[in-house]
mmCIF file of C-alpha atoms and ligand atoms in Angstrom:
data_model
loop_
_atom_site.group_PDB
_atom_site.id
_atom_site.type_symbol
_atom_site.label_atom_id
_atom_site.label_comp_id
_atom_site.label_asym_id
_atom_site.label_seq_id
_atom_site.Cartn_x
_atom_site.Cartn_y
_atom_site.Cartn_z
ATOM 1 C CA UNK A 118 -20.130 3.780 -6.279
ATOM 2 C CA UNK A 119 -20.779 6.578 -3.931
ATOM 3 C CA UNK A 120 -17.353 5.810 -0.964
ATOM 4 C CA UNK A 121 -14.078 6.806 -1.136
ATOM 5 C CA UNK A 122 -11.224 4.662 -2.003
ATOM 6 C CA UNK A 123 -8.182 6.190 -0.696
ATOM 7 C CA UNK A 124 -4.463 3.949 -0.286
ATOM 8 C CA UNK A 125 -1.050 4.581 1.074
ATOM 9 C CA UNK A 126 1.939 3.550 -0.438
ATOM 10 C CA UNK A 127 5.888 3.753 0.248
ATOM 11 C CA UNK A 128 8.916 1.680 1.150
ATOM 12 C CA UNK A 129 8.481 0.086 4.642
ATOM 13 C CA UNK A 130 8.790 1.979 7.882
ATOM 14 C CA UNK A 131 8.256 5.159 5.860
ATOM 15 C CA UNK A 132 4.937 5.783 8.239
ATOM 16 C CA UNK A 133 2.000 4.420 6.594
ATOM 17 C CA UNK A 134 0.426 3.045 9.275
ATOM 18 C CA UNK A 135 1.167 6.005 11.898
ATOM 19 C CA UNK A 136 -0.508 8.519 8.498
ATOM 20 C CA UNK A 137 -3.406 5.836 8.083
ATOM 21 C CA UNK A 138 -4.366 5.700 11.810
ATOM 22 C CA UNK A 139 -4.298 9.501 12.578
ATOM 23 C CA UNK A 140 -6.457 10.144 9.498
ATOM 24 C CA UNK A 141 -8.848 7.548 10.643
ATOM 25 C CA UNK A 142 -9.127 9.341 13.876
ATOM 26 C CA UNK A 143 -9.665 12.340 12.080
ATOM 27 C CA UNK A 144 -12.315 11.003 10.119
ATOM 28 C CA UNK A 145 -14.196 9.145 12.124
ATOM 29 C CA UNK A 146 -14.738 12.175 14.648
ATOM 30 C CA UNK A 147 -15.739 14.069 11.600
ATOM 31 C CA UNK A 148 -18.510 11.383 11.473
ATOM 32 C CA UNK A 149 -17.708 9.480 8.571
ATOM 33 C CA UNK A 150 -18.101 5.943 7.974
ATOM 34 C CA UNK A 151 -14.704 4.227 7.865
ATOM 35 C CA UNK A 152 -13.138 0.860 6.602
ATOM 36 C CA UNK A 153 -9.488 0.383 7.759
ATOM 37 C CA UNK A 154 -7.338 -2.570 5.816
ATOM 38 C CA UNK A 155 -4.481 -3.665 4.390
ATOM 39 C CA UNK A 156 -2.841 -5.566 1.541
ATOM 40 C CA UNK A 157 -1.397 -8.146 1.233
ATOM 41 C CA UNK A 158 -4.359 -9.343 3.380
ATOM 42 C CA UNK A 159 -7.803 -7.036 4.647
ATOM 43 C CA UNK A 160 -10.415 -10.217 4.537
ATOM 44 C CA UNK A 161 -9.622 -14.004 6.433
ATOM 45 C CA UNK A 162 -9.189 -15.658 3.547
ATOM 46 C CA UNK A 163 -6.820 -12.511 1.787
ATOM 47 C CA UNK A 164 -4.692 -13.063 5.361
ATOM 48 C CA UNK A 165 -4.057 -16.625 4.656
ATOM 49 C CA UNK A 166 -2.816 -15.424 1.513
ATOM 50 C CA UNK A 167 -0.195 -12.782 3.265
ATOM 51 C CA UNK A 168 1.077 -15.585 5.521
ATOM 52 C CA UNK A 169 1.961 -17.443 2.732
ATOM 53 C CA UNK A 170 3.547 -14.963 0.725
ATOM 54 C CA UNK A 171 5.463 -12.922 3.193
ATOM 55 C CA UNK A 172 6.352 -15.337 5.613
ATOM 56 C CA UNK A 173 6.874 -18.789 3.636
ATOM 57 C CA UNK A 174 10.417 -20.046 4.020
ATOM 58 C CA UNK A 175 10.202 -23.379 3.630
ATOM 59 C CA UNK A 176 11.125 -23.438 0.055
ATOM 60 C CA UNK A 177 12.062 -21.040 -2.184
ATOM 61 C CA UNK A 178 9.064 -18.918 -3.576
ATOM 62 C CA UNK A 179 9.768 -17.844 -7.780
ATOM 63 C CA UNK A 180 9.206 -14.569 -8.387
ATOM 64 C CA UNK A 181 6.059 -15.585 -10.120
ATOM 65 C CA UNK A 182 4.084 -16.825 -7.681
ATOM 66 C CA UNK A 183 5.112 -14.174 -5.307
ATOM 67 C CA UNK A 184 3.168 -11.955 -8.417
ATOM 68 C CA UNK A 185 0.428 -14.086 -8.649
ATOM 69 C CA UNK A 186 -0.411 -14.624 -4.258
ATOM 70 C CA UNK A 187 -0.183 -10.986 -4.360
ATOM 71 C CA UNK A 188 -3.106 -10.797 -7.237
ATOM 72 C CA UNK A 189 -4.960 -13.918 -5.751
ATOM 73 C CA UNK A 190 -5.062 -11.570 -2.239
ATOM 74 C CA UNK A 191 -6.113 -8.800 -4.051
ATOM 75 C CA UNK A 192 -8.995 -10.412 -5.921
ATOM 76 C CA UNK A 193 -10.663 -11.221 -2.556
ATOM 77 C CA UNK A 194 -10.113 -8.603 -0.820
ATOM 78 C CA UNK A 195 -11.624 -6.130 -3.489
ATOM 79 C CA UNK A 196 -14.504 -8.410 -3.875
ATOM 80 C CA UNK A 197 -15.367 -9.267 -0.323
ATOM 81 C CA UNK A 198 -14.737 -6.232 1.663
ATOM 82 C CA UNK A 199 -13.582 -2.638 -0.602
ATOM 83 C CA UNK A 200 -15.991 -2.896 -3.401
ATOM 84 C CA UNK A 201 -19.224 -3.438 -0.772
ATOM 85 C CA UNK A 202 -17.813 -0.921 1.395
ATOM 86 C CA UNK A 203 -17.353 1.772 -1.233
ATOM 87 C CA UNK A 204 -21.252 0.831 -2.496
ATOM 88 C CA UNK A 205 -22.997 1.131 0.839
ATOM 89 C CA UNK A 206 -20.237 4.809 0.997
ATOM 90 C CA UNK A 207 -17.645 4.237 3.058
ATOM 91 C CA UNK A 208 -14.011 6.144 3.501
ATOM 92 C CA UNK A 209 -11.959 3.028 2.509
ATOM 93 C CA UNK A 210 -8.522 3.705 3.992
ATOM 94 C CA UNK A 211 -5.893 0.968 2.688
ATOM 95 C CA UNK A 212 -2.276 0.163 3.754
ATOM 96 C CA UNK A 213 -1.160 -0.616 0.249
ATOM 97 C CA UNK A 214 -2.421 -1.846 -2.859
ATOM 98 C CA UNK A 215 -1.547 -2.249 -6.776
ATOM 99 C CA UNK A 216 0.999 0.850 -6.997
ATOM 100 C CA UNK A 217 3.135 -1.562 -4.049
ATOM 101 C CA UNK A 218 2.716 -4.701 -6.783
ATOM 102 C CA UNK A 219 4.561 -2.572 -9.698
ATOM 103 C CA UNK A 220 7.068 -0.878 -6.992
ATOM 104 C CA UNK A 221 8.027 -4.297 -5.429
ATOM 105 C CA UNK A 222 7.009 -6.757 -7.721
ATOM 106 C CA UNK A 223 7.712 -4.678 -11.001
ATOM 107 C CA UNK A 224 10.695 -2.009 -9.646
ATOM 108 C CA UNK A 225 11.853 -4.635 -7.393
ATOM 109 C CA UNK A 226 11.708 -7.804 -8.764
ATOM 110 C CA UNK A 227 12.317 -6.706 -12.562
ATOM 111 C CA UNK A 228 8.383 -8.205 -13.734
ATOM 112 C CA UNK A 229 7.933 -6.248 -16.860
ATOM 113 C CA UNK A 230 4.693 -4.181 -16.377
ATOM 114 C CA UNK A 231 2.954 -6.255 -19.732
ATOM 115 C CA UNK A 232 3.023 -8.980 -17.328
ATOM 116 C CA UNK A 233 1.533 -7.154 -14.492
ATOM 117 C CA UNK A 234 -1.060 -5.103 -16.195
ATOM 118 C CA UNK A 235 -3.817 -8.213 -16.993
ATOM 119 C CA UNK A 236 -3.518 -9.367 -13.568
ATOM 120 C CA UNK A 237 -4.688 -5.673 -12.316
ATOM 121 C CA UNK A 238 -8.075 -5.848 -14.517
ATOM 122 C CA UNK A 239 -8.613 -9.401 -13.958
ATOM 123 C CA UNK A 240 -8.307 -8.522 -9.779
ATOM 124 C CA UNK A 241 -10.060 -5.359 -9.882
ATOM 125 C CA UNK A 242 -12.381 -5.219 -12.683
ATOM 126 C CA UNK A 243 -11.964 -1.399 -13.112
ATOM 127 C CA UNK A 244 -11.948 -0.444 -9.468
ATOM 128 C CA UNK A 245 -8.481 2.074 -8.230
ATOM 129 C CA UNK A 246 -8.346 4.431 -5.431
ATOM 130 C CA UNK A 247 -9.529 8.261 -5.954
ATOM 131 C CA UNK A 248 -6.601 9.198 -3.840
ATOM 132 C CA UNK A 249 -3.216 7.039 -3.617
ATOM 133 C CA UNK A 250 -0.887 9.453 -0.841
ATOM 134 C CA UNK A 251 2.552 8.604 -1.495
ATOM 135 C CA UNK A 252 4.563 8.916 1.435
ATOM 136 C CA UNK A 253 8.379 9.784 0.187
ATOM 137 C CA UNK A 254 11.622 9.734 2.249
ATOM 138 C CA UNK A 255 15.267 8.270 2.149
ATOM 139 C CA UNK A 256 14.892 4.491 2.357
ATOM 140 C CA UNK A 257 18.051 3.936 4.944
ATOM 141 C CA UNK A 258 16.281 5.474 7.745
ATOM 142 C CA UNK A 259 13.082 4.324 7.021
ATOM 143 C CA UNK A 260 14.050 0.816 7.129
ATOM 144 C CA UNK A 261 15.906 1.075 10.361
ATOM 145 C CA UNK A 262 12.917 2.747 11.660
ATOM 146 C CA UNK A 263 10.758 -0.580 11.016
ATOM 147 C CA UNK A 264 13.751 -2.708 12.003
ATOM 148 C CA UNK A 265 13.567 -1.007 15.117
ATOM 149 C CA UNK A 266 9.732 -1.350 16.041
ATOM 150 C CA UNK A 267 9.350 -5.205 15.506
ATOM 151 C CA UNK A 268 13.019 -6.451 15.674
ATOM 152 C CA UNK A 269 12.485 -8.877 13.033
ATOM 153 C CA UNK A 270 12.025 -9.235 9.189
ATOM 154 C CA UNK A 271 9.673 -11.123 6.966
ATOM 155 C CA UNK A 272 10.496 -12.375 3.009
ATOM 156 C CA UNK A 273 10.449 -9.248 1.383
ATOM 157 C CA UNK A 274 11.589 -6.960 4.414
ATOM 158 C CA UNK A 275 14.966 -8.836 4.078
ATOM 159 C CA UNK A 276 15.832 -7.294 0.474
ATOM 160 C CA UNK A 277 18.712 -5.664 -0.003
ATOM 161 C CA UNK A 278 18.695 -1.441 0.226
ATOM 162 C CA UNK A 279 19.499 -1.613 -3.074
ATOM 163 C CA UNK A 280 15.790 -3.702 -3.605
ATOM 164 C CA UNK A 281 14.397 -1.073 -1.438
ATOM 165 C CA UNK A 282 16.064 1.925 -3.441
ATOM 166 C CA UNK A 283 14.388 0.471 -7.035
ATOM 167 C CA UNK A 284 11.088 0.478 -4.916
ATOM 168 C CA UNK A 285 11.022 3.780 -4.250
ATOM 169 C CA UNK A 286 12.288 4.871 -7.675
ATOM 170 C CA UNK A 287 9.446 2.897 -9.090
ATOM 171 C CA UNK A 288 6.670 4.779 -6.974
ATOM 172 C CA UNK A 289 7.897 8.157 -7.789
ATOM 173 C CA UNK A 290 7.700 7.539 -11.314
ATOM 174 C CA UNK A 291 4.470 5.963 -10.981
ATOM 175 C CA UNK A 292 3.394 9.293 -9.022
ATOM 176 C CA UNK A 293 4.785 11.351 -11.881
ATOM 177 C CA UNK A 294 2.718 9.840 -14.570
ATOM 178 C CA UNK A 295 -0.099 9.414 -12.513
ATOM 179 C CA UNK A 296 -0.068 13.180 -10.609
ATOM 180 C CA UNK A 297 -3.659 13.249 -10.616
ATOM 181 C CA UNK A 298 -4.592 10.009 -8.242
ATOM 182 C CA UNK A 299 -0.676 9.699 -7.049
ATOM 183 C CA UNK A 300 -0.154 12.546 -4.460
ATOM 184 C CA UNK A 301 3.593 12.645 -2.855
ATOM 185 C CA UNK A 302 3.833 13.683 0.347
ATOM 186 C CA UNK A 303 7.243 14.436 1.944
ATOM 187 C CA UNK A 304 7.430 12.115 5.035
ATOM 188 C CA UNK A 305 10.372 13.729 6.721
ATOM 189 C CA UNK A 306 9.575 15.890 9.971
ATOM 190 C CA UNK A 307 7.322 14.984 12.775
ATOM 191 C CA UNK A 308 4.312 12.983 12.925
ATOM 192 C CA UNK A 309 2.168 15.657 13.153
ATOM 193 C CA UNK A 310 4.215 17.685 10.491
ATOM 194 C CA UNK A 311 3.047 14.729 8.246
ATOM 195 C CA UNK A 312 -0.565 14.621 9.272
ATOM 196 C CA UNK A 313 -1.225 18.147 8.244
ATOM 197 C CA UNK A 314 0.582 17.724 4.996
ATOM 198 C CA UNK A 315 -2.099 14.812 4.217
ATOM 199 C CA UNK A 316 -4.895 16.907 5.616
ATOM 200 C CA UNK A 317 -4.577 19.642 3.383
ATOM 201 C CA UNK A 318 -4.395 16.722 0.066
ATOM 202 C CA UNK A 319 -7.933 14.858 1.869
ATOM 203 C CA UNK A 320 -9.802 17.765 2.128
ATOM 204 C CA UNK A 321 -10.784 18.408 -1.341
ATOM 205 C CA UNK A 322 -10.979 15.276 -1.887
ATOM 206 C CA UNK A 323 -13.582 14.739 0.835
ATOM 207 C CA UNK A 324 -15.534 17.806 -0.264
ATOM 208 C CA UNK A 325 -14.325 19.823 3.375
HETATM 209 N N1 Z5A B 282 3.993 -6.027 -0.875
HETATM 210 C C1 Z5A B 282 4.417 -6.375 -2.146
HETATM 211 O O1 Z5A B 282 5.571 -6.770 -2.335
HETATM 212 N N2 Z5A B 282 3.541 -6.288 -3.181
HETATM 213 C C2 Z5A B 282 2.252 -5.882 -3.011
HETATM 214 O O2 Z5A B 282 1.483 -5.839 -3.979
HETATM 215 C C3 Z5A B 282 1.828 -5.511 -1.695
HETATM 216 C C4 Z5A B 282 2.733 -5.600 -0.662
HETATM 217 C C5 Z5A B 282 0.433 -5.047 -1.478
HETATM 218 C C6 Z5A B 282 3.783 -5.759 3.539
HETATM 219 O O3 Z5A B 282 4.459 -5.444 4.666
HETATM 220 C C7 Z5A B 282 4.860 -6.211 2.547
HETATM 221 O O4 Z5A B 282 4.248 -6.658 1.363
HETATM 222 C C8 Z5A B 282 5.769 -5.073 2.179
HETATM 223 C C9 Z5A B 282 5.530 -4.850 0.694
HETATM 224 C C10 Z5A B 282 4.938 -6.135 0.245
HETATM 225 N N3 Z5A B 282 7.101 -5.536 2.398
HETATM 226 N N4 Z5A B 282 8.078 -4.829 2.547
HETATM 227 N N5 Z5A B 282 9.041 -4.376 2.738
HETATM 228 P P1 Z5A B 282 3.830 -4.921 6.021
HETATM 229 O O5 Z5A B 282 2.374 -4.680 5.857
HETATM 230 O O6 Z5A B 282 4.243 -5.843 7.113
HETATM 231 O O7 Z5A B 282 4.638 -3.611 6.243
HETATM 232 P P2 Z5A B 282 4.776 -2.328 5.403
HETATM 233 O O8 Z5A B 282 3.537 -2.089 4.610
HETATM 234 O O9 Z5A B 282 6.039 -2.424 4.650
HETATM 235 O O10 Z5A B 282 4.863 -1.148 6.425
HETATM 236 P P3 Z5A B 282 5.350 -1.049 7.905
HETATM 237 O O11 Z5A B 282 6.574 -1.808 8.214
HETATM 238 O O12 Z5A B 282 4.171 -1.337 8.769
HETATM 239 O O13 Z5A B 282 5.801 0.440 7.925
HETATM 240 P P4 Z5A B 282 4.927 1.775 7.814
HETATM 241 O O14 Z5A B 282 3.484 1.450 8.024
HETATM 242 O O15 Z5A B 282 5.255 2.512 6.606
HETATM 243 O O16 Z5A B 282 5.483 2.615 9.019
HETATM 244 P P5 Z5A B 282 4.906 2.819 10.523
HETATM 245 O O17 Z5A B 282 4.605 1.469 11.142
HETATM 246 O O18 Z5A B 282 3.840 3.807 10.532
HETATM 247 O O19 Z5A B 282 6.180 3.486 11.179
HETATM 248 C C11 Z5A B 282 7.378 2.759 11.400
HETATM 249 C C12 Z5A B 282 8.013 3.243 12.744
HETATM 250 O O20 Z5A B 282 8.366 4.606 12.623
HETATM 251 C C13 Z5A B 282 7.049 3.145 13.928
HETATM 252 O O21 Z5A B 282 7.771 2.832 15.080
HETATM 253 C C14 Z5A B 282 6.488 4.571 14.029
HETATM 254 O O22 Z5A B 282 6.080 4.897 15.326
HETATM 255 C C15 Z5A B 282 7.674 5.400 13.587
HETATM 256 N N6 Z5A B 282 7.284 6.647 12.915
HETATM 257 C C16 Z5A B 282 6.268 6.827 12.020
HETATM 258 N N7 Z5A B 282 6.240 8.115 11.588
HETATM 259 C C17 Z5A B 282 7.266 8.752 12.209
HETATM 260 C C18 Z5A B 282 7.755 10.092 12.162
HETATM 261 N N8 Z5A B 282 7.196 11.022 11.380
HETATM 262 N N9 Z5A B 282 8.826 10.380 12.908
HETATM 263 C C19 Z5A B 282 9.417 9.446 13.686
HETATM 264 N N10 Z5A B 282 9.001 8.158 13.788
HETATM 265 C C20 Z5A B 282 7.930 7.818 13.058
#
């Protein structure tokens, strides 16, 4: 496969999407071929999916199936739109993907990583990011930061902070047995502070 796979991760309002959209500026004015998406969701049919699973509240939704919608998402998406854009070699920048399902789902929820691990290589036969950027900061302020911006919450973004603090736990000690593909970057500071921290990690990466 000749792209580049490359996620974001972290607890909500933590900037992920401000990161992933300057770097897809970058990127595209350095003339590369760029795929923008996000998980739960990325393809129609993966959408549907996030509807259900972050904004069902018309029963209650067992832990379970909140695994499995999160799997069933993730099977289309990496079928219908990340695999064929990494094989025609395309940057494939992604707001999220299977670190979020053992930081939420696993560090969150308590679902024992046994449990989690067959659903990964039945969804992605093989396939993970070259380069998951962790972006790390205190979870209080990061939360008020996306309460702030859209004024409401969805399923998950109503956890408590103590949901939100076994999250973040969870990534950074995915990141530290995974230092290789898992790259923490410190989030605190200004955008731009931010952006240049993630510039220096792409380059390599990108061969520039
Ligand atoms: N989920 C799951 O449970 N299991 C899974 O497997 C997957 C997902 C894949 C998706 O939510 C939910 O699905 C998520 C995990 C769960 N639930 N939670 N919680 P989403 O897609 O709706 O949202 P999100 O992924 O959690 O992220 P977000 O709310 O969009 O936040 P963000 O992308 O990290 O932050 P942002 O939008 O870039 O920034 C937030 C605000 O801060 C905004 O006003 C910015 O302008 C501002 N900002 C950003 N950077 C800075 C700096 N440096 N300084 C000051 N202000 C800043």
């Amino acid at each position: 496969m000749s792209g580049c796979f490359i996620t974001f991760e972290g607890v909500e309002g933590v900037g992920k999407s401000t990161q992933l959209g300057l770097l897809e500026d970058r990127l595209v004015s350095d003339g590369f071929d760029v795929v923008v998406t996000r998980e739960p969701g990325g393809t129609p049919l993966a959408e549907q999916m996030r509807a259900l699973v972050l904004h069902n509240r018309s029963e209650p939704m067992p832990d379970a199936a909140e695994l499995m919608l999160m799997f069933a998402a993730r099977a289309v998406h990496t079928e219908n739109l990340i695999r064929p854009a990494l094989e025609r070699g395309a940057i494939v920048l992604c707001d999220r993907y299977t670190d979020a399902t053992y930081a939420y789902q696993g560090g969150g929820r308590g679902i024992a990583d046994r449990l989690i691990d067959p659903l990964v290589e039945l969804a992605q036969r093989g396939l993970w990011p070259a380069l998951t950027i962790l972006l790390d900061a205190p979870v209080g302020p990061s939360l008020e930061r996306a309460k702030a911006r859209t004024g409401k919450t969805d399923r998950i973004e109503s956890e408590t902070l103590a949901f939100f603090e076994r999250v973040r736990d969870r990534y950074r000690a995915r990141a530290a047995a995974e230092p290789g593909r898992i790259q923490v970057v410190d989030a605190t500071g200004s955008r731009e502070a931010v952006a240049a921290r993630i510039q220096t990690l792409i380059r390599p990466i990108l061969g520039r």
